[in-house]
XYZ file of C-alpha atoms in Angstrom:
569
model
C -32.856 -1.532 -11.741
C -32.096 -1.639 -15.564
C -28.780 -3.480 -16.278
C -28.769 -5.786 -13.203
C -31.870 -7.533 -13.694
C -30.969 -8.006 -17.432
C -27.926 -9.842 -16.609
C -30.103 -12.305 -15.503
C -31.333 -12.614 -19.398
C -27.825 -12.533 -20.461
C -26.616 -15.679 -18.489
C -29.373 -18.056 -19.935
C -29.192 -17.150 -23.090
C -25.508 -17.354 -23.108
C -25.696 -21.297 -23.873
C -28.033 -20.143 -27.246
C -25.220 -19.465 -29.825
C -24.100 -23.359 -28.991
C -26.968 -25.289 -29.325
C -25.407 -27.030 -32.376
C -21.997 -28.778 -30.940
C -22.735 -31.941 -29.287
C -21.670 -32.561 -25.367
C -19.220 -35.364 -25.241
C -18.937 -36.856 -21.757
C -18.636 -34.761 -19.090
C -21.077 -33.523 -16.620
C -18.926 -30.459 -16.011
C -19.284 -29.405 -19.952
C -23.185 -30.752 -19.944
C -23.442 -28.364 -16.843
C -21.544 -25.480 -18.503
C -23.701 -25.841 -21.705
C -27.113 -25.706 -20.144
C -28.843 -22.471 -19.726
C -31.408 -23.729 -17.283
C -28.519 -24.706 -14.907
C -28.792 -23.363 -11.283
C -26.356 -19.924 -11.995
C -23.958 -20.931 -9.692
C -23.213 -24.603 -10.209
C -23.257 -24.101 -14.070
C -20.236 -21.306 -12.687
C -18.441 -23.713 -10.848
C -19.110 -25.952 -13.710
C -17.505 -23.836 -16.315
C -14.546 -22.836 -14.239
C -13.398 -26.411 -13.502
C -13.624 -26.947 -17.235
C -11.518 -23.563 -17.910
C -9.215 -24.441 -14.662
C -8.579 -28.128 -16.254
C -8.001 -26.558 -19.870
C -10.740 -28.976 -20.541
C -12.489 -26.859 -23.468
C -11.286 -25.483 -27.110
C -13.162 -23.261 -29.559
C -17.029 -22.226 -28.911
C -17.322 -24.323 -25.489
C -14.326 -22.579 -24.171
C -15.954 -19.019 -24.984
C -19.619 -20.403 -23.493
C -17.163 -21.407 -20.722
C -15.135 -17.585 -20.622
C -18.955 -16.161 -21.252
C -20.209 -17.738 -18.172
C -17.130 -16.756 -16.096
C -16.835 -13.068 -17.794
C -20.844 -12.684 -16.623
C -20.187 -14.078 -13.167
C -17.053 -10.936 -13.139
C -19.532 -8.167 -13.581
C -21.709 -9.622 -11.048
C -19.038 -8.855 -9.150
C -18.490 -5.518 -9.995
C -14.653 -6.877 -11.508
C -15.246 -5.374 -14.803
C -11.517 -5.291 -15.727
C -11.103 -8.984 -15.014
C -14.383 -9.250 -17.065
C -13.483 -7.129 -19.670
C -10.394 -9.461 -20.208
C -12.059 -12.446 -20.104
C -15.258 -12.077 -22.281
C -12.263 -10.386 -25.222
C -10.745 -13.924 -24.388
C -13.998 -16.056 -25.133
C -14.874 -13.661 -28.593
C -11.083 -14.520 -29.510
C -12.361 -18.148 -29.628
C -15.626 -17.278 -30.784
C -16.126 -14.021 -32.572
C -19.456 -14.782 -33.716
C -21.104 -15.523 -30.042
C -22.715 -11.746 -30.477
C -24.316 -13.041 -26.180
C -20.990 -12.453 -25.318
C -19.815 -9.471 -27.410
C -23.186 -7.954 -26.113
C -21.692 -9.097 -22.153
C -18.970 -7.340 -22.434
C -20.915 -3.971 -23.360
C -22.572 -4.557 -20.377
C -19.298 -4.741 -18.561
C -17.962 -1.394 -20.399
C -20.981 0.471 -19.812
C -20.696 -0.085 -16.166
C -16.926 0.863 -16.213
C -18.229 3.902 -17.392
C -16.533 3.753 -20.688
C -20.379 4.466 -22.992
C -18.126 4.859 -26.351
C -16.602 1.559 -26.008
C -20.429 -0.264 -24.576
C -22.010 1.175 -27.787
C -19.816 -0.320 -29.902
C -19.948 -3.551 -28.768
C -23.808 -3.403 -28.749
C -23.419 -2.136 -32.592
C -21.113 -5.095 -33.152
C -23.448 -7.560 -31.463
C -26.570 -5.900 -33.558
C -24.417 -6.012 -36.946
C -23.672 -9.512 -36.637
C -27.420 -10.304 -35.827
C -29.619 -7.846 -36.271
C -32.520 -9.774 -34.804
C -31.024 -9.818 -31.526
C -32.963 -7.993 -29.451
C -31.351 -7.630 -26.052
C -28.412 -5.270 -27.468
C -30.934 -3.002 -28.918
C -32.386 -2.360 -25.061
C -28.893 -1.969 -23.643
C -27.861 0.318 -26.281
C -31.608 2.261 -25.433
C -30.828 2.284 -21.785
C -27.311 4.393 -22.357
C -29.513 6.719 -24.534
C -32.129 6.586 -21.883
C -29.551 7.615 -19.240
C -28.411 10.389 -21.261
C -31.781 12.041 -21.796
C -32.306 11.188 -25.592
C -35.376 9.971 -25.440
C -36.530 9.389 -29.049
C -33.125 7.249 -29.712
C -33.850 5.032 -26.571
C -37.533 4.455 -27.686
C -36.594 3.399 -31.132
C -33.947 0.964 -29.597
C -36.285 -0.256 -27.041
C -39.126 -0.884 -30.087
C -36.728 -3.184 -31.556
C -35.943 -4.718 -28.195
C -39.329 -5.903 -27.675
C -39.927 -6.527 -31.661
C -37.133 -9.138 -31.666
C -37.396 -10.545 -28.006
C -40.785 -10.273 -27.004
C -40.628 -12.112 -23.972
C -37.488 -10.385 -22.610
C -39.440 -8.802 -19.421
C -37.106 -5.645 -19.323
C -37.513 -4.950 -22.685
C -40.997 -3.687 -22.192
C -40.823 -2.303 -18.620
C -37.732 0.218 -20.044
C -39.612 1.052 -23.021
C -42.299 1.658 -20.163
C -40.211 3.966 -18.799
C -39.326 5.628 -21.400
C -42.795 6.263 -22.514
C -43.731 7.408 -19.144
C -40.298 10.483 -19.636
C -41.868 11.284 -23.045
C -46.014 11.300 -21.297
C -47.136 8.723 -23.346
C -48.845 7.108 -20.597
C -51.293 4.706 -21.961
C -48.160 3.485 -24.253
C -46.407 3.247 -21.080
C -49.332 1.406 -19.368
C -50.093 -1.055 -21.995
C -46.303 -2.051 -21.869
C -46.431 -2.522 -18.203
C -49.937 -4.990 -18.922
C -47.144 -6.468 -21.765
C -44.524 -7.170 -18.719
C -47.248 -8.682 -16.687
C -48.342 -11.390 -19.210
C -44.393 -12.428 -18.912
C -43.999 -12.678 -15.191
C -47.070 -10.640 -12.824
C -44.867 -11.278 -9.577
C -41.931 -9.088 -11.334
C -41.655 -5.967 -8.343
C -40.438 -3.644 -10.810
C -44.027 -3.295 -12.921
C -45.639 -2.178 -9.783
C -42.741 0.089 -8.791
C -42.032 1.580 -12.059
C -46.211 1.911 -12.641
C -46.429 3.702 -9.484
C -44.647 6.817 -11.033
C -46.577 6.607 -14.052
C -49.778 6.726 -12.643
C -48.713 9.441 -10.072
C -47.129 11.384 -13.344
C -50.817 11.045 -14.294
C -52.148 12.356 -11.441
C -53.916 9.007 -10.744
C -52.578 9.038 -7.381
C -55.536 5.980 -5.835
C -53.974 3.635 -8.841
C -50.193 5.085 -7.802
C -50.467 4.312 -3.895
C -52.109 1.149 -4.849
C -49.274 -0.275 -6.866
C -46.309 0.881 -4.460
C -48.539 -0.040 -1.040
C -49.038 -3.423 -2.598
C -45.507 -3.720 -3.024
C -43.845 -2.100 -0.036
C -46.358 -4.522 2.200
C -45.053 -7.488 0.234
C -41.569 -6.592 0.610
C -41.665 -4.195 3.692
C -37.647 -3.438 2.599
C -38.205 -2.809 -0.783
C -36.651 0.792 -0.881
C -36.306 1.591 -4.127
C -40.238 1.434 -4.076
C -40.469 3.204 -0.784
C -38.689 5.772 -2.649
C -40.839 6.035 -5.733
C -43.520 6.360 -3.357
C -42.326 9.491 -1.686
C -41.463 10.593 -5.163
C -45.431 10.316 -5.800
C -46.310 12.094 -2.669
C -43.634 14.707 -3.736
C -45.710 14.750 -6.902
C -49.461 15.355 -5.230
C -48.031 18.159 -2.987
C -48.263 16.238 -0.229
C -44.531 16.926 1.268
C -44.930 15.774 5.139
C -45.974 11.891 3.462
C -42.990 12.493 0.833
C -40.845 13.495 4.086
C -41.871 10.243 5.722
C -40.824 8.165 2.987
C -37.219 9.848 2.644
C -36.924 9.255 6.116
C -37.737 5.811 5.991
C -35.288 4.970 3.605
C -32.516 7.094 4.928
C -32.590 5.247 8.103
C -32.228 1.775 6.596
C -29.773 3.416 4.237
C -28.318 7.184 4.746
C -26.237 6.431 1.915
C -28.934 6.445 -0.243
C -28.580 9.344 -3.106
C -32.405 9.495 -4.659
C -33.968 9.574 -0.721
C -30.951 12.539 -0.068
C -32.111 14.296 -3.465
C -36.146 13.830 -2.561
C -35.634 14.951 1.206
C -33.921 17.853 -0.497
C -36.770 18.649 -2.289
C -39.139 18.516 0.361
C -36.383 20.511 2.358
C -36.582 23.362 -0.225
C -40.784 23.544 -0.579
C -40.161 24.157 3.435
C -37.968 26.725 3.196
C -35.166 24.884 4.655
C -32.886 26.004 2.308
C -29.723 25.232 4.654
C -30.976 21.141 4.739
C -32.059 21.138 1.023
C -28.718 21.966 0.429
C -26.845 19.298 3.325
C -29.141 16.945 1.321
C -28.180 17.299 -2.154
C -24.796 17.412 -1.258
C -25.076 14.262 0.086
C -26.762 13.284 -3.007
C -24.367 15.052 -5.849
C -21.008 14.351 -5.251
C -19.784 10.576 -7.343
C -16.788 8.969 -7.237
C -17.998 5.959 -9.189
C -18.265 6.447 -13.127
C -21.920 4.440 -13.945
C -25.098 5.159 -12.023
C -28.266 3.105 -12.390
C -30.520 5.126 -14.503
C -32.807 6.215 -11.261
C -30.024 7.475 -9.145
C -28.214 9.322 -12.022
C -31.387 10.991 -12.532
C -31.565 11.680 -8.972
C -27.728 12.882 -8.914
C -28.566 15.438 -11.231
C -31.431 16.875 -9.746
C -29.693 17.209 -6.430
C -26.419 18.467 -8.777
C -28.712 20.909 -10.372
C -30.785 22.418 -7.171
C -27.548 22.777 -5.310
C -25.870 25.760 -7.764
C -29.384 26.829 -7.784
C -29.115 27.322 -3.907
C -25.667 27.910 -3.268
C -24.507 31.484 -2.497
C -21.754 32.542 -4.488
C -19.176 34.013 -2.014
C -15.719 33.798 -1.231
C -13.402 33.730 1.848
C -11.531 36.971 1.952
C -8.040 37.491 2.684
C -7.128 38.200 6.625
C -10.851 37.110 7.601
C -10.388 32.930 6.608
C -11.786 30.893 8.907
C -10.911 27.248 9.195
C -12.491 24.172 10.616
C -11.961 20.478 11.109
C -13.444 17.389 12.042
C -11.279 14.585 13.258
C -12.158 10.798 14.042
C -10.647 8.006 15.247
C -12.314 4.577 15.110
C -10.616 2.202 17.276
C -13.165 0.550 19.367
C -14.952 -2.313 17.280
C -17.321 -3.552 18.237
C -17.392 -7.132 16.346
C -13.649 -7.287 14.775
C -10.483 -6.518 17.336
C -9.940 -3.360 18.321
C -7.189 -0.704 16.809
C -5.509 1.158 19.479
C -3.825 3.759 16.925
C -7.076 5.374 15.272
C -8.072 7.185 19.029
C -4.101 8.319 19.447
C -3.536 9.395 15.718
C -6.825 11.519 16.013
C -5.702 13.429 19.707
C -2.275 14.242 17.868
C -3.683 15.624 14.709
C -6.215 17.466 16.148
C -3.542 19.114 18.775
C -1.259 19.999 15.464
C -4.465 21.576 14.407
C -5.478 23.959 16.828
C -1.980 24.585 17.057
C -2.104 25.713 13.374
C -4.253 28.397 14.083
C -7.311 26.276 13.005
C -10.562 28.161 14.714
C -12.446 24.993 15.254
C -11.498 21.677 15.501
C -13.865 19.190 16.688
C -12.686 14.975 17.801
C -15.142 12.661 17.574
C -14.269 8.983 18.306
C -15.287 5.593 18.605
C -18.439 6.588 16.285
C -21.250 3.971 15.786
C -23.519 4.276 12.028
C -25.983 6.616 13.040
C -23.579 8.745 15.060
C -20.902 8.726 12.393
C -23.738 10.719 10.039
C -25.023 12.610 12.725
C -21.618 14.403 13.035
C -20.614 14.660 9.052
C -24.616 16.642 9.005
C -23.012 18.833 11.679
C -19.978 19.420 9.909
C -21.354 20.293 7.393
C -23.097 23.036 8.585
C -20.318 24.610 9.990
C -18.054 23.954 6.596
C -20.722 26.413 4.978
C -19.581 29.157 6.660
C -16.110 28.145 6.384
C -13.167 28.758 4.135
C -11.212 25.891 4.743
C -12.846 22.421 5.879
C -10.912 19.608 6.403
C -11.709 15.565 7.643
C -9.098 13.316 8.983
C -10.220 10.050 9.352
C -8.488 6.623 11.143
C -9.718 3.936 11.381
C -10.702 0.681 9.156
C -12.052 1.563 5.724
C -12.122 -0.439 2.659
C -13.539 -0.761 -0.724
C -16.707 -2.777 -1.498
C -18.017 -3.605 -4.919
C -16.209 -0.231 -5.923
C -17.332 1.490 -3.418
C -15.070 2.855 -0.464
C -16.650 3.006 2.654
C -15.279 4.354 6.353
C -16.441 1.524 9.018
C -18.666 2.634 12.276
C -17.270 0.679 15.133
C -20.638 -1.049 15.224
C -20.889 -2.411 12.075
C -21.230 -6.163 11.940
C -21.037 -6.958 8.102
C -22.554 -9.861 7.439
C -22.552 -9.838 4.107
C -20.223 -7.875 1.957
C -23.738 -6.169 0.367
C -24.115 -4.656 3.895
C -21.393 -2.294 3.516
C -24.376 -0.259 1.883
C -26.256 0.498 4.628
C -23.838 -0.497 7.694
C -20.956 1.532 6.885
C -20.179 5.070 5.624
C -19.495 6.129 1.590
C -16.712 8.127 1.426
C -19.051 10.668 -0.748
C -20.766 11.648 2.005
C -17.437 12.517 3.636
C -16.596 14.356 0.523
C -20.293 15.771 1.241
C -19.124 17.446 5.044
C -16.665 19.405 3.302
C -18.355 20.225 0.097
C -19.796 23.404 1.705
C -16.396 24.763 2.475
C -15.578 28.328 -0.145
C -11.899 27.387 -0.523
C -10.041 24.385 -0.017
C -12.072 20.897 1.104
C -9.629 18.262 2.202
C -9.680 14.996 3.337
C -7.798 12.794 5.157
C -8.042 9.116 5.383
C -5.290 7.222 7.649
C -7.817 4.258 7.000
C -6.523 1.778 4.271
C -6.069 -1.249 6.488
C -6.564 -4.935 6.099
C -10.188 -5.348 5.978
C -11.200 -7.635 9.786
C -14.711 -8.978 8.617
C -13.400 -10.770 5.658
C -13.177 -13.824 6.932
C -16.269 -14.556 8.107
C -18.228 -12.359 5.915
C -20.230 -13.716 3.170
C -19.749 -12.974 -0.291
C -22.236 -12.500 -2.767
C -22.758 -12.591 -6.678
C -23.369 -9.145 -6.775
C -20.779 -7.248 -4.400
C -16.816 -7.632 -5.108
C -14.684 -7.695 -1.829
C -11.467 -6.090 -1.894
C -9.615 -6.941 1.310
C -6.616 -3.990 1.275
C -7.474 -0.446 1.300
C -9.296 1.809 -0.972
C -10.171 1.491 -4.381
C -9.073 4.846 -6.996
C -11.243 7.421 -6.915
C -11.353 10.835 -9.159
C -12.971 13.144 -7.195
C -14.251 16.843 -8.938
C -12.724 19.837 -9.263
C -11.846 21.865 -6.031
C -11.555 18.438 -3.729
C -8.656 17.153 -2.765
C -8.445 13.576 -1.055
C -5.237 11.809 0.804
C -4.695 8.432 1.490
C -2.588 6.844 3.682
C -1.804 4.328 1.497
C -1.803 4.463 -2.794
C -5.282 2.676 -3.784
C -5.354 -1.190 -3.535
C -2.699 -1.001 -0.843
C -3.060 -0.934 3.151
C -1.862 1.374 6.062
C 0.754 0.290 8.752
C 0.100 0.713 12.322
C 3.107 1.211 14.513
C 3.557 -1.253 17.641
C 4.155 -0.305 21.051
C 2.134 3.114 21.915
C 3.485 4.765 18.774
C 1.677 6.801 16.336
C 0.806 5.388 12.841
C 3.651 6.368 10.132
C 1.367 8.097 8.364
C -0.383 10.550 11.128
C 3.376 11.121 12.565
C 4.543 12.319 9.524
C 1.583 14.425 8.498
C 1.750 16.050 12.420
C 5.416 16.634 11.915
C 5.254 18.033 7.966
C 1.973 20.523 9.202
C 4.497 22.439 11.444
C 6.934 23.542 8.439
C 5.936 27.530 7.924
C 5.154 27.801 3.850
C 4.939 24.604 3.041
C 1.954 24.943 -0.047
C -0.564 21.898 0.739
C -0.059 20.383 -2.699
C 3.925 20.213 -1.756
C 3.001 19.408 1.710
C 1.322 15.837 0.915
C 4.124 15.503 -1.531
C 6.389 15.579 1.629
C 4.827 13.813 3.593
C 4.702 10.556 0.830
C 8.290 10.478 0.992
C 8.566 10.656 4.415
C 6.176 8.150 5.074
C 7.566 5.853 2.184
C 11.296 5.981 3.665
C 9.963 5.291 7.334
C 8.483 2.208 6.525
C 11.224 1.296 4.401
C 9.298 1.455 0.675
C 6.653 -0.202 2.395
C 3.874 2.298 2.731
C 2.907 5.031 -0.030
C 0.264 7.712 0.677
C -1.515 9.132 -2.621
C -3.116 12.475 -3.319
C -6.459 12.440 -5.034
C -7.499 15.550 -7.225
C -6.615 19.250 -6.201
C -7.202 22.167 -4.235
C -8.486 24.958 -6.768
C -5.305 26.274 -8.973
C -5.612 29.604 -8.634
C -4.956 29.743 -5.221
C -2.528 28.697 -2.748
C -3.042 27.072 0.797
C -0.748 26.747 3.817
C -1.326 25.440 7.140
C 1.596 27.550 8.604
C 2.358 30.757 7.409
C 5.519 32.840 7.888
C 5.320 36.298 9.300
C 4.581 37.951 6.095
C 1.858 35.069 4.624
C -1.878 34.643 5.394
C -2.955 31.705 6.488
C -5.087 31.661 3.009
C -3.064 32.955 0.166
C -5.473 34.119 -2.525
């Protein structure tokens, strides 16, 4: 709710630093120039001048701002990363767009190289206040409190009418319990714009932090009936009913939001929560694994908070065992996907699954449950059940086929019944592949999965794009995932799977099926195998990649010879 919303700020105050040059003719530069414009016509606006090479010196960087702004919209910071150093090469003094493209290395997740630009932008103009609130936001985020209120006092000394100026200094002064500092601030925001949702939201928490809880329900109710979907309120709401002891309501809340969205980290870390005050200690945990595990490197300051918590409770509650040697037990869950529902339907996904799951059990794997064709709600009602069972597991592994794809940096596995709209849909229509990492997370030696799901993505042509979602149509996006997890793709990040014609399995799931068999085959070397193979059958067309590793101390083999465990420790 912090960097977002001040993007909006950002893009009309790009056209500031040029007040001075004079338009020539042109509505396309007039357009370009004008800060009031409608966002995306004074886009368009600016890209047909850039397109035309129609612009030199500080119009051209107004011109790279506004295109460099529209990029981390879209969650491209790389492209905008390139373009706003473009527009400061043609006007280093333009500190809106030296501050911009903080903004797009802080959400990169590169802090080092965000606080320098902010100090840059702040050096060259000290009385530029919307640097000082980003820079307090990535000391807010990091838990240094005093540092983000002395930014955020400079924020709002130097743009007093920049709205998220005073709500994050609000929130700030709510973390340190300055309340009434915290409250006045909010009263500051509402002079500026009264309809702004996040006062009420944000105000909710203080006043339940101050056990006000009449004035707390008042502000989120008021909300959450104005904007029934609002769940970032819904969930500040259960946080408050988390705070007055009142669990059930809190429970309610979660619930709410998890069925809208049950990839939604702060409802998985507050159901935890309420999960643990129960005595449910088996679903506290399912729940903040569901809520700890990141594959993306910049959270929103709410849902890194909420990360933590979950990241934190979770070592509190797990057990610290180990599989033993001669007593490993091994699971698996395998899906196939084939039968869309709104895009054409794959006929490999169903087939791949049968044969891997048959290589499986063959492998001496003591459980090994198919599920197919899953819709949204089914698809997360078996990972929950998986999960369970990878508890008490030593090994747990996921294979899944089927379409899957990266949204706005996100990679998601696709329920046959999702429709996807709108590429911001993915959120809560398909699944995030952390939950996935989630179902195994349990597991006390090696957590593996296996995607055979990096194919063209079907809804992209009739789905709509927004401002603040990129689309990428082939395959996954890179992920690091932490220590202990390993992750397969069919095909290297950015690229997309081959389906075989004809009744034929997939390259990938044929060569994986055939590579399992080999006796003493380590896992690391195994995937290593199974790349080339996979690369040579489709003629250098297909390359699988292996994401993090298995931990090193110990090695893993699917087949063992007549002297090896299944689980060499």
């Amino acid at each position: 709710m912090l960097r977002v919303l001040a993007l909006t700020f950002v893009i009309l105050v790009t056209g500031a630093a040029i007040a001075a040059a004079e338009p020539p003719e042109g509505d396309d530069l007039a357009t370009c120039r004008d800060r009031q414009a409608e966002t995306q016509a004074r886009a368009t606006a600016c890209d047909n001048l850039l397109n035309a090479d129609r612009v030199t010196g500080k119009d051209k960087a107004v011109a790279l701002g506004v295109r460099g702004n529209t990029l981390i919209g879209k969650h491209d910071y790389d492209h905008a990363i390139e373009v706003l150093s473009s527009a400061i090469e043609a006007d280093p003094d333009n500190v809106v767009i030296v501050n911009l493209r903080g903004v797009a290395y802080e959400r990169k997740g590169q802090d080092d190289l965000a606080l320098a630009d902010y100090n840059l932008a702040i050096r060259k103009r000290a009385t530029y206040g919307v640097p000082y609130s980003n820079r307090g936001t990535i000391q807010l985020r990091k838990g240094a409190l005093q540092s983000a209120l002395d930014d955020l006092n400079l924020a709002v000394k130097y743009a007093p009418k920049f709205l998220f100026g005073w709500t994050n200094r609000a929130r700030v002064r709510t973390l340190m319990k300055d309340y009434d500092g915290a409250l006045s601030d909010f009263a500051e925001a509402e002079k500026i714009d009264p309809t702004a949702p996040q006062i009420a939201s944000n105000r909710c928490v203080t006043h339940g932090l101050m056990g006000k809880y009449d004035q707390a329900f008042a502000d989120c109710n008021g909300l959450i009936q104005k904007q029934p979907k609002n769940l970032y309120a819904t969930n500040n709401r259960g946080d408050v009913f988390l705070m007055k002891g009142d669990i059930d309501a809190a429970l309610k809340d979660y619930n709410t939001v998890l069925a809208a969205n049950p990839n939604n980290v702060r409802a998985h870390s507050g159901r935890g929560q309420v999960f643990e005050q129960k005595h449910d200690l088996a679903q506290a945990r399912a729940d903040y694994r569901s809520a700890a595990y990141a594959l993306t490197p910049f959270d929103e300051l709410d849902v890194a908070r909420a990360r933590a918590k979950a990241q934190e409770r979770l070592a509190a509650l797990t057990p610290q065992t180990a599989g033993t040697v001669g007593n490993s037990r091994r699971i698996a869950l395998v899906i196939g996907n084939g039968a869309y529902k709104n895009v054409h339907v794959l006929d490999n996904p169903p087939r791949d699954s049968r044969l891997i799951a048959t290589v499986l059990r063959d492998a001496g794997f003591q459980s090994v449950t198919v599920a197919n064709d899953l819709t949204r709600d089914k698809f997360f009602e078996t990972l929950r059940a998986f999960a369970a069972e990878a508890e008490k597991a030593d090994w747990a592994v996921v294979y899944y086929a089927g379409h899957g794809f990266e949204i706005g940096g996100v990679n998601y596995l696709v329920p046959i019944d999702t429709r996807l709209a709108a590429d911001k849909d993915a959120e809560t229509e398909a699944v995030a592949l952390e939950q996935v990492i989630a179902a195994v997370g349990g597991a006390h030696k090696l957590r593996l999965v296996i995607l055979d799901a990096c194919r063209d993505n079907p809804f992209a042509p009739t789905m709509q794009r927004t401002l603040s979602l990129q689309l990428v149509d082939k395959g996954f996006s890179n992920i690091e995932p932490g220590a202990g997890f390993m992750v397969v793709y069919a095909a290297k990040h950015g690229e997309t799977a081959i389906d075989s014609d004809g009744g034929a399995d997939s390259p990938f799931a044929t060569a994986l099926a055939r590579d399992i068999k080999e006796p003493r085959v380590e896992v690391r070397k195994l995937f290593d195998i199974v790349r080339d193979d996979v690369w040579s059958a489709t003629k250098h067309a297909q390359q699988p990649f292996t994401y993090g590793s298995p931990p090193g101390r110990d090695d893993f083999y699917f087949i063992g010879g007549s002297d090896v465990s299944m689980l060499v420790l």
